[in-house]
Short mmCIF file of C-alpha atoms and ligand atoms in Angstrom, two decimals:
data_model
loop_
_atom_site.label_atom_id
_atom_site.label_comp_id
_atom_site.label_asym_id
_atom_site.label_seq_id
_atom_site.Cartn_x
_atom_site.Cartn_y
_atom_site.Cartn_z
CA UNK P 29 -69.13 -77.41 -9.60
CA UNK P 30 -70.22 -76.05 -6.25
CA UNK P 31 -70.31 -72.38 -5.39
CA UNK P 32 -66.88 -72.55 -3.76
CA UNK P 33 -65.37 -73.81 -6.97
CA UNK P 34 -67.22 -71.15 -8.92
CA UNK P 35 -65.75 -68.40 -6.77
CA UNK P 36 -62.27 -69.89 -6.99
CA UNK P 37 -62.67 -70.11 -10.74
CA UNK P 38 -63.82 -66.52 -10.87
CA UNK P 39 -60.82 -65.43 -8.78
CA UNK P 40 -58.56 -67.18 -11.21
CA UNK P 41 -60.15 -65.39 -14.17
CA UNK P 42 -59.89 -62.11 -12.29
CA UNK P 43 -56.14 -62.60 -11.90
CA UNK P 44 -55.77 -63.38 -15.60
CA UNK P 45 -57.76 -60.33 -16.65
CA UNK P 46 -55.87 -58.15 -14.24
CA UNK P 47 -52.51 -59.18 -15.66
CA UNK P 48 -53.60 -58.16 -19.15
CA UNK P 49 -55.45 -54.97 -18.30
CA UNK P 50 -54.10 -51.82 -19.98
CA UNK P 51 -53.58 -48.70 -17.86
CA UNK P 52 -56.42 -46.88 -19.48
CA UNK P 53 -59.24 -44.95 -17.87
CA UNK P 54 -62.08 -46.71 -19.67
CA UNK P 55 -60.61 -50.22 -19.29
CA UNK P 56 -60.07 -49.74 -15.55
CA UNK P 57 -63.57 -48.35 -15.02
CA UNK P 58 -65.15 -51.23 -16.97
CA UNK P 59 -63.10 -53.67 -14.95
CA UNK P 60 -64.19 -52.06 -11.66
CA UNK P 61 -67.85 -52.15 -12.65
CA UNK P 62 -67.57 -55.74 -13.82
CA UNK P 63 -66.33 -56.89 -10.39
CA UNK P 64 -67.43 -54.29 -7.88
CA UNK P 65 -70.50 -52.75 -9.54
CA UNK P 66 -74.09 -53.12 -8.24
CA UNK P 67 -74.61 -55.95 -10.67
CA UNK P 68 -71.01 -57.04 -10.51
CA UNK P 69 -69.47 -60.43 -9.89
CA UNK P 70 -68.68 -59.88 -6.19
CA UNK P 71 -72.22 -58.77 -5.50
CA UNK P 72 -73.51 -61.75 -7.45
CA UNK P 73 -71.69 -64.20 -5.22
CA UNK P 74 -72.60 -62.38 -2.03
CA UNK P 75 -76.22 -62.79 -3.14
CA UNK P 76 -75.71 -66.54 -3.24
CA UNK P 77 -74.94 -66.55 0.49
CA UNK P 78 -78.34 -68.01 1.36
CA UNK P 79 -77.69 -71.06 -0.76
CA UNK P 80 -74.51 -71.95 1.11
CA UNK P 81 -75.03 -74.69 3.71
CA UNK P 82 -75.00 -73.22 7.23
CA UNK P 83 -71.87 -75.07 8.31
CA UNK P 84 -69.88 -73.57 5.46
CA UNK P 85 -71.25 -70.00 5.62
CA UNK P 86 -68.27 -68.81 7.67
CA UNK P 87 -65.83 -70.31 5.20
CA UNK P 88 -67.72 -68.77 2.27
CA UNK P 89 -67.80 -65.37 3.97
CA UNK P 90 -64.03 -65.46 4.42
CA UNK P 91 -63.47 -66.49 0.83
CA UNK P 92 -65.70 -63.74 -0.50
CA UNK P 93 -64.23 -61.08 1.77
CA UNK P 94 -60.75 -61.91 0.65
CA UNK P 95 -61.90 -61.89 -2.99
CA UNK P 96 -63.53 -58.53 -2.56
CA UNK P 97 -60.47 -57.12 -0.83
CA UNK P 98 -58.22 -58.44 -3.55
CA UNK P 99 -60.32 -56.81 -6.25
CA UNK P 100 -60.65 -53.52 -4.35
CA UNK P 101 -56.91 -53.31 -3.84
CA UNK P 102 -56.21 -54.20 -7.44
CA UNK P 103 -58.59 -51.50 -8.68
CA UNK P 104 -57.10 -48.94 -6.32
CA UNK P 105 -53.60 -49.73 -7.48
CA UNK P 106 -54.73 -49.51 -11.13
CA UNK P 107 -56.27 -46.11 -10.49
CA UNK P 108 -53.09 -44.94 -8.88
CA UNK P 109 -51.04 -46.11 -11.85
CA UNK P 110 -53.43 -44.30 -14.18
CA UNK P 111 -53.09 -41.17 -12.12
CA UNK P 112 -49.31 -41.26 -12.34
CA UNK P 113 -49.43 -41.89 -16.05
CA UNK P 114 -51.71 -38.89 -16.59
CA UNK P 115 -49.49 -36.71 -14.46
CA UNK P 116 -46.50 -37.71 -16.53
CA UNK P 117 -48.36 -36.78 -19.70
CA UNK P 118 -49.30 -33.43 -18.26
CA UNK P 119 -45.72 -32.71 -17.32
CA UNK P 120 -44.55 -29.67 -19.25
CA UNK P 121 -40.88 -29.36 -19.92
CA UNK P 122 -40.14 -25.65 -19.93
CA UNK P 123 -36.63 -26.26 -21.17
CA UNK P 124 -37.82 -27.67 -24.52
CA UNK P 125 -37.60 -25.30 -27.48
CA UNK P 126 -41.03 -23.79 -28.25
CA UNK P 127 -43.08 -24.08 -31.42
CA UNK P 128 -42.96 -20.84 -33.35
CA UNK P 129 -46.32 -19.16 -33.95
CA UNK P 130 -47.09 -18.70 -37.65
CA UNK P 131 -45.83 -15.26 -38.53
CA UNK P 132 -47.05 -13.06 -41.34
CA UNK P 133 -44.55 -11.19 -43.45
CA UNK P 134 -44.40 -7.81 -45.05
CA UNK P 135 -45.86 -7.74 -48.57
CA UNK P 136 -43.25 -7.13 -51.28
CA UNK P 137 -45.20 -4.08 -52.44
CA UNK P 138 -45.23 -2.54 -48.95
CA UNK P 139 -41.54 -3.28 -48.64
CA UNK P 140 -40.80 -1.62 -51.98
CA UNK P 141 -42.87 1.44 -51.04
CA UNK P 142 -41.20 1.77 -47.64
CA UNK P 143 -37.70 1.43 -49.05
CA UNK P 144 -38.34 4.09 -51.71
CA UNK P 145 -40.01 6.49 -49.28
CA UNK P 146 -37.09 6.11 -46.87
CA UNK P 147 -34.51 6.99 -49.51
CA UNK P 148 -36.38 10.21 -50.32
CA UNK P 149 -37.09 10.97 -46.69
CA UNK P 150 -33.34 11.14 -46.13
CA UNK P 151 -33.08 13.95 -48.69
CA UNK P 152 -35.92 16.01 -47.28
CA UNK P 153 -39.09 14.75 -48.98
CA UNK P 154 -42.17 14.45 -46.77
CA UNK P 155 -45.20 12.29 -47.53
CA UNK P 156 -48.60 13.41 -48.81
CA UNK P 157 -51.69 11.32 -49.50
CA UNK P 158 -54.76 11.92 -51.64
CA UNK P 159 -58.12 10.26 -52.34
CA UNK P 160 -58.44 7.21 -54.57
CA UNK P 161 -61.80 8.42 -55.85
CA UNK P 162 -60.89 11.66 -57.55
CA UNK P 163 -62.61 14.40 -59.52
CA UNK P 164 -61.96 14.89 -63.21
CA UNK P 165 -60.55 18.27 -62.24
CA UNK P 166 -57.67 16.94 -60.14
CA UNK P 167 -57.01 13.82 -62.17
CA UNK P 168 -57.01 15.56 -65.56
CA UNK P 169 -58.04 19.18 -65.92
CA UNK P 170 -55.69 20.83 -63.42
CA UNK P 171 -52.90 18.66 -64.83
CA UNK P 172 -53.29 20.28 -68.20
CA UNK P 173 -55.17 17.48 -69.93
CA UNK P 174 -57.41 19.50 -72.25
CA UNK P 175 -61.03 18.33 -72.47
CA UNK P 176 -61.52 15.72 -75.21
CA UNK P 177 -57.78 15.47 -75.59
CA UNK P 178 -56.59 12.02 -76.70
CA UNK P 179 -54.13 11.97 -73.80
CA UNK P 180 -57.11 11.10 -71.59
CA UNK P 181 -57.61 7.91 -73.55
CA UNK P 182 -54.13 6.70 -72.71
CA UNK P 183 -55.19 6.59 -69.08
CA UNK P 184 -57.98 3.99 -69.54
CA UNK P 185 -60.14 5.55 -66.88
CA UNK P 186 -62.72 3.91 -64.59
CA UNK P 187 -65.57 6.40 -64.19
CA UNK P 188 -67.63 6.61 -61.00
CA UNK P 189 -69.79 9.46 -62.28
CA UNK P 190 -69.40 11.86 -65.22
CA UNK P 191 -66.88 13.99 -63.40
CA UNK P 192 -65.65 11.50 -60.82
CA UNK P 193 -63.04 8.85 -61.56
CA UNK P 194 -60.85 6.30 -59.81
CA UNK P 195 -57.55 8.14 -60.01
CA UNK P 196 -55.47 6.89 -62.90
CA UNK P 197 -52.21 8.14 -61.38
CA UNK P 198 -50.91 9.82 -58.23
CA UNK P 199 -50.32 13.12 -60.07
CA UNK P 200 -53.56 14.71 -58.70
CA UNK P 201 -51.77 14.79 -55.33
CA UNK P 202 -49.37 17.29 -56.93
CA UNK P 203 -52.26 19.67 -57.46
CA UNK P 204 -53.85 19.07 -54.06
CA UNK P 205 -50.51 19.75 -52.37
CA UNK P 206 -49.79 22.90 -54.35
CA UNK P 207 -53.25 24.23 -53.46
CA UNK P 208 -52.61 24.00 -49.74
CA UNK P 209 -48.83 24.53 -49.45
CA UNK P 210 -46.73 27.35 -50.77
CA UNK P 211 -43.24 26.68 -52.13
CA UNK P 212 -40.77 25.36 -51.27
CA UNK P 213 -42.65 22.07 -51.67
CA UNK P 214 -40.81 18.79 -51.52
CA UNK P 215 -43.12 15.80 -51.26
CA UNK P 216 -43.52 12.17 -52.13
CA UNK P 217 -47.04 10.85 -52.66
CA UNK P 218 -47.55 7.09 -52.58
CA UNK P 219 -50.88 5.53 -53.39
CA UNK P 220 -53.10 3.11 -55.23
CA UNK P 221 -54.16 3.90 -58.77
CA UNK P 222 -56.62 2.31 -61.18
CA UNK P 223 -56.81 1.75 -64.91
CA UNK P 224 -59.31 -0.07 -67.05
CA UNK P 225 -56.75 -2.25 -68.78
CA UNK P 226 -56.79 -5.74 -70.19
CA UNK P 227 -55.19 -7.83 -67.45
CA UNK P 228 -52.05 -9.80 -68.30
CA UNK P 229 -48.65 -10.61 -66.76
CA UNK P 230 -47.62 -6.96 -66.70
CA UNK P 231 -50.95 -5.11 -66.48
CA UNK P 232 -53.53 -5.10 -63.71
CA UNK P 233 -56.66 -3.03 -63.08
CA UNK P 234 -55.08 -1.54 -59.97
CA UNK P 235 -51.49 -0.78 -59.10
CA UNK P 236 -49.44 1.66 -57.04
CA UNK P 237 -47.39 4.70 -57.84
CA UNK P 238 -45.11 7.03 -55.99
CA UNK P 239 -45.24 10.61 -57.12
CA UNK P 240 -42.44 13.06 -56.41
CA UNK P 241 -42.80 16.85 -56.54
CA UNK P 242 -40.31 19.59 -55.85
CA UNK P 243 -41.22 23.27 -56.34
CA UNK P 244 -38.98 26.18 -55.43
CA UNK P 245 -37.18 29.12 -56.98
CA UNK P 246 -34.71 28.12 -59.71
CA UNK P 247 -35.33 24.38 -59.69
CA UNK P 248 -33.65 22.90 -62.75
CA UNK P 249 -33.79 19.77 -64.84
CA UNK P 250 -30.29 18.88 -63.69
CA UNK P 251 -31.54 18.78 -60.09
CA UNK P 252 -34.19 16.33 -61.21
CA UNK P 253 -31.49 14.21 -62.82
CA UNK P 254 -29.28 14.35 -59.73
CA UNK P 255 -32.13 13.31 -57.47
CA UNK P 256 -33.08 10.38 -59.68
CA UNK P 257 -29.45 9.28 -60.03
CA UNK P 258 -29.17 9.25 -56.28
CA UNK P 259 -32.38 7.28 -55.90
CA UNK P 260 -31.51 4.66 -58.53
CA UNK P 261 -28.00 4.10 -57.18
CA UNK P 262 -29.26 3.78 -53.62
CA UNK P 263 -32.14 1.51 -54.50
CA UNK P 264 -30.78 -0.66 -57.31
CA UNK P 265 -27.01 -0.38 -56.71
CA UNK P 266 -24.02 1.84 -57.49
CA UNK P 267 -23.19 -0.03 -60.69
CA UNK P 268 -26.58 0.74 -62.26
CA UNK P 269 -26.62 3.41 -64.95
CA UNK P 270 -29.58 5.52 -66.11
CA UNK P 271 -30.68 7.28 -69.22
CA UNK P 272 -33.34 9.90 -69.91
CA UNK P 273 -35.47 9.52 -73.03
CA UNK P 274 -37.62 12.43 -74.29
CA UNK P 275 -41.30 11.73 -73.71
CA UNK P 276 -44.62 13.49 -73.30
CA UNK P 277 -46.93 14.13 -70.36
CA UNK P 278 -49.50 16.97 -70.43
CA UNK P 279 -48.38 18.17 -66.98
CA UNK P 280 -44.61 18.35 -67.54
CA UNK P 281 -42.50 20.17 -70.10
CA UNK P 282 -39.97 18.97 -71.03
CA UNK P 283 -40.83 15.38 -70.14
CA UNK P 284 -38.70 12.27 -70.00
CA UNK P 285 -38.87 8.61 -69.31
CA UNK P 286 -36.08 7.09 -67.27
CA UNK P 287 -34.50 3.73 -67.98
CA UNK P 288 -31.98 1.94 -65.81
CA UNK P 289 -29.32 -0.36 -67.18
CA UNK P 290 -30.49 -3.96 -66.96
CA UNK P 291 -29.09 -5.58 -63.85
CA UNK P 292 -29.67 -9.08 -65.16
CA UNK P 293 -27.39 -8.87 -68.21
CA UNK P 294 -25.33 -5.93 -66.97
CA UNK P 295 -26.71 -3.77 -69.77
CA UNK P 296 -25.31 -5.67 -72.76
CA UNK P 297 -28.71 -7.15 -73.62
CA UNK P 298 -27.30 -10.46 -74.81
CA UNK P 299 -30.10 -13.01 -74.80
CA UNK P 300 -31.58 -11.28 -71.79
CA UNK P 301 -35.15 -12.25 -70.92
CA UNK P 302 -35.57 -9.30 -68.55
CA UNK P 303 -34.71 -6.36 -70.81
CA UNK P 304 -35.61 -8.29 -73.96
CA UNK P 305 -32.20 -7.60 -75.43
CA UNK P 306 -32.30 -3.79 -75.14
CA UNK P 307 -30.02 -3.56 -72.10
CA UNK P 308 -32.41 -1.05 -70.49
CA UNK P 309 -35.46 -1.20 -68.19
CA UNK P 310 -37.99 1.62 -68.02
CA UNK P 311 -38.80 2.63 -64.44
CA UNK P 312 -40.45 6.05 -64.33
CA UNK P 313 -41.80 9.17 -66.01
CA UNK P 314 -40.71 12.68 -65.08
CA UNK P 315 -40.30 16.25 -66.19
CA UNK P 316 -40.40 19.93 -65.28
CA UNK P 317 -43.83 20.94 -63.98
CA UNK P 318 -45.73 22.65 -66.79
CA UNK P 319 -46.35 26.39 -66.11
CA UNK P 320 -50.08 25.78 -66.70
CA UNK P 321 -50.14 23.34 -63.80
CA UNK P 322 -48.44 25.83 -61.49
CA UNK P 323 -50.89 28.58 -62.53
CA UNK P 324 -53.90 26.30 -61.96
CA UNK P 325 -52.79 26.01 -58.32
CA UNK P 326 -52.03 29.71 -57.93
CA UNK P 327 -48.28 29.35 -57.98
CA UNK P 328 -46.57 31.99 -60.10
CA UNK P 329 -44.64 30.22 -62.90
CA UNK P 330 -42.54 33.35 -63.37
CA UNK P 331 -41.25 33.00 -59.84
CA UNK P 332 -41.19 29.26 -59.29
CA UNK P 333 -40.20 26.16 -61.21
CA UNK P 334 -40.27 22.54 -60.22
CA UNK P 335 -39.92 18.97 -61.23
CA UNK P 336 -42.16 15.95 -60.83
CA UNK P 337 -41.74 12.24 -61.31
CA UNK P 338 -43.93 9.19 -61.01
CA UNK P 339 -43.00 5.54 -60.76
CA UNK P 340 -44.97 2.32 -60.76
CA UNK P 341 -44.31 0.32 -57.60
CA UNK P 342 -45.38 -3.05 -59.01
CA UNK P 343 -42.95 -2.67 -61.87
CA UNK P 344 -40.10 -1.74 -59.56
CA UNK P 345 -40.90 -4.59 -57.15
CA UNK P 346 -41.08 -7.03 -60.05
CA UNK P 347 -37.70 -5.90 -61.37
CA UNK P 348 -36.09 -5.91 -57.94
CA UNK P 349 -37.37 -9.31 -56.84
CA UNK P 350 -37.54 -11.07 -60.20
CA UNK P 351 -41.34 -11.47 -60.18
CA UNK P 352 -42.56 -12.21 -63.69
CA UNK P 353 -46.33 -11.84 -63.27
CA UNK P 354 -48.01 -8.80 -61.68
CA UNK P 355 -51.02 -10.93 -60.70
CA UNK P 356 -48.89 -12.75 -58.13
CA UNK P 357 -48.76 -9.50 -56.17
CA UNK P 358 -52.55 -9.54 -55.85
CA UNK P 359 -53.15 -13.28 -55.44
CA UNK P 360 -52.59 -13.56 -51.67
CA UNK P 361 -50.99 -16.95 -52.31
CA UNK P 362 -49.11 -17.79 -49.14
CA UNK P 363 -46.58 -19.89 -51.04
CA UNK P 364 -45.62 -16.80 -53.00
CA UNK P 365 -45.70 -14.39 -50.06
CA UNK P 366 -43.70 -16.69 -47.77
CA UNK P 367 -40.68 -16.21 -49.98
CA UNK P 368 -40.43 -12.57 -48.91
CA UNK P 369 -40.22 -13.33 -45.21
CA UNK P 370 -36.59 -12.42 -44.87
CA UNK P 371 -37.00 -8.99 -46.51
N1 LIG Q 21 -48.43 10.33 -63.93
C1 LIG Q 21 -47.56 9.77 -64.93
C2 LIG Q 21 -48.07 8.36 -65.26
O1 LIG Q 21 -48.90 7.84 -64.57
C3 LIG Q 21 -46.13 9.67 -64.44
C4 LIG Q 21 -45.50 11.02 -64.22
C5 LIG Q 21 -45.57 11.65 -63.01
C6 LIG Q 21 -44.83 11.65 -65.28
C7 LIG Q 21 -44.98 12.89 -62.83
C8 LIG Q 21 -44.26 12.88 -65.11
C9 LIG Q 21 -44.32 13.47 -63.89
O2 LIG Q 21 -47.64 7.75 -66.22
#
């Protein structure tokens, strides 16, 4: 096979390769280098020029020039096709619906807190906050827990120092508020509380409470009842009933615990897993502020009376949303939290 045949053969192969070449950046570049590169096929044949007999040099030159032109044009057209393809891929259709960014959602506890605070805001309660690390004085002593009194044990306290604790309830905010404000006082105090309890489905080492306090002249127990009726009906629904059970807290006298009628069984208790057959669900503690507590904050118990109440937010959220394990509220499991998106 003489050099002319070789070139013709090579042209043939070039055409075959060209017809099968994908429109792909790397494939086109490899193809270009293979034919037009410094060590490429075209160059290779041009280098053979000397070996061509003089009388056929012209003919060979023509053949090679046309080959080179053919390849150059083919590569140019491939590059153009590639360019168009890339442009098409880059094309952004602004009319297509967008992809939604991942959105967080409000935590069921925050939602519960906000809803409760809003109900009380509407009837004139403002918000007060207090420290989570609290002195024994505010957490116990000023609230009429006598020293060494067994009532302290019921609070399962975390101690920071001898006289410093993680607050076991939001009631110390009652005292802090009464120290700095004179009656009438009408506040709600939300916050995190801590107790050294064995953790299970309904107990956790930290939880939240909302404390309510109202001090003025002639405040009565019936006003406390009215306020709590209003709250329960607004928050849980008009059809929900409540009952007050006598109870004990060192800082209120008389004291009561409030139950609401079970909204799962409608209060009849029949085979109800939520109220365990009793028909009632406990939601808060309350009472008339003990005169000793008023005196400790320099408020004259002869002149003023008041009521206080405290509710556990986790418990209320669990009842409201049918959550059966308190630990879910602290697990940060997105699968759990996602379910509250529409709240
Ligand atoms: N602090 C009490 C508790 O944690 C609740 C409470 C608050 C009771 C105010 C009466 C009045 O259990």
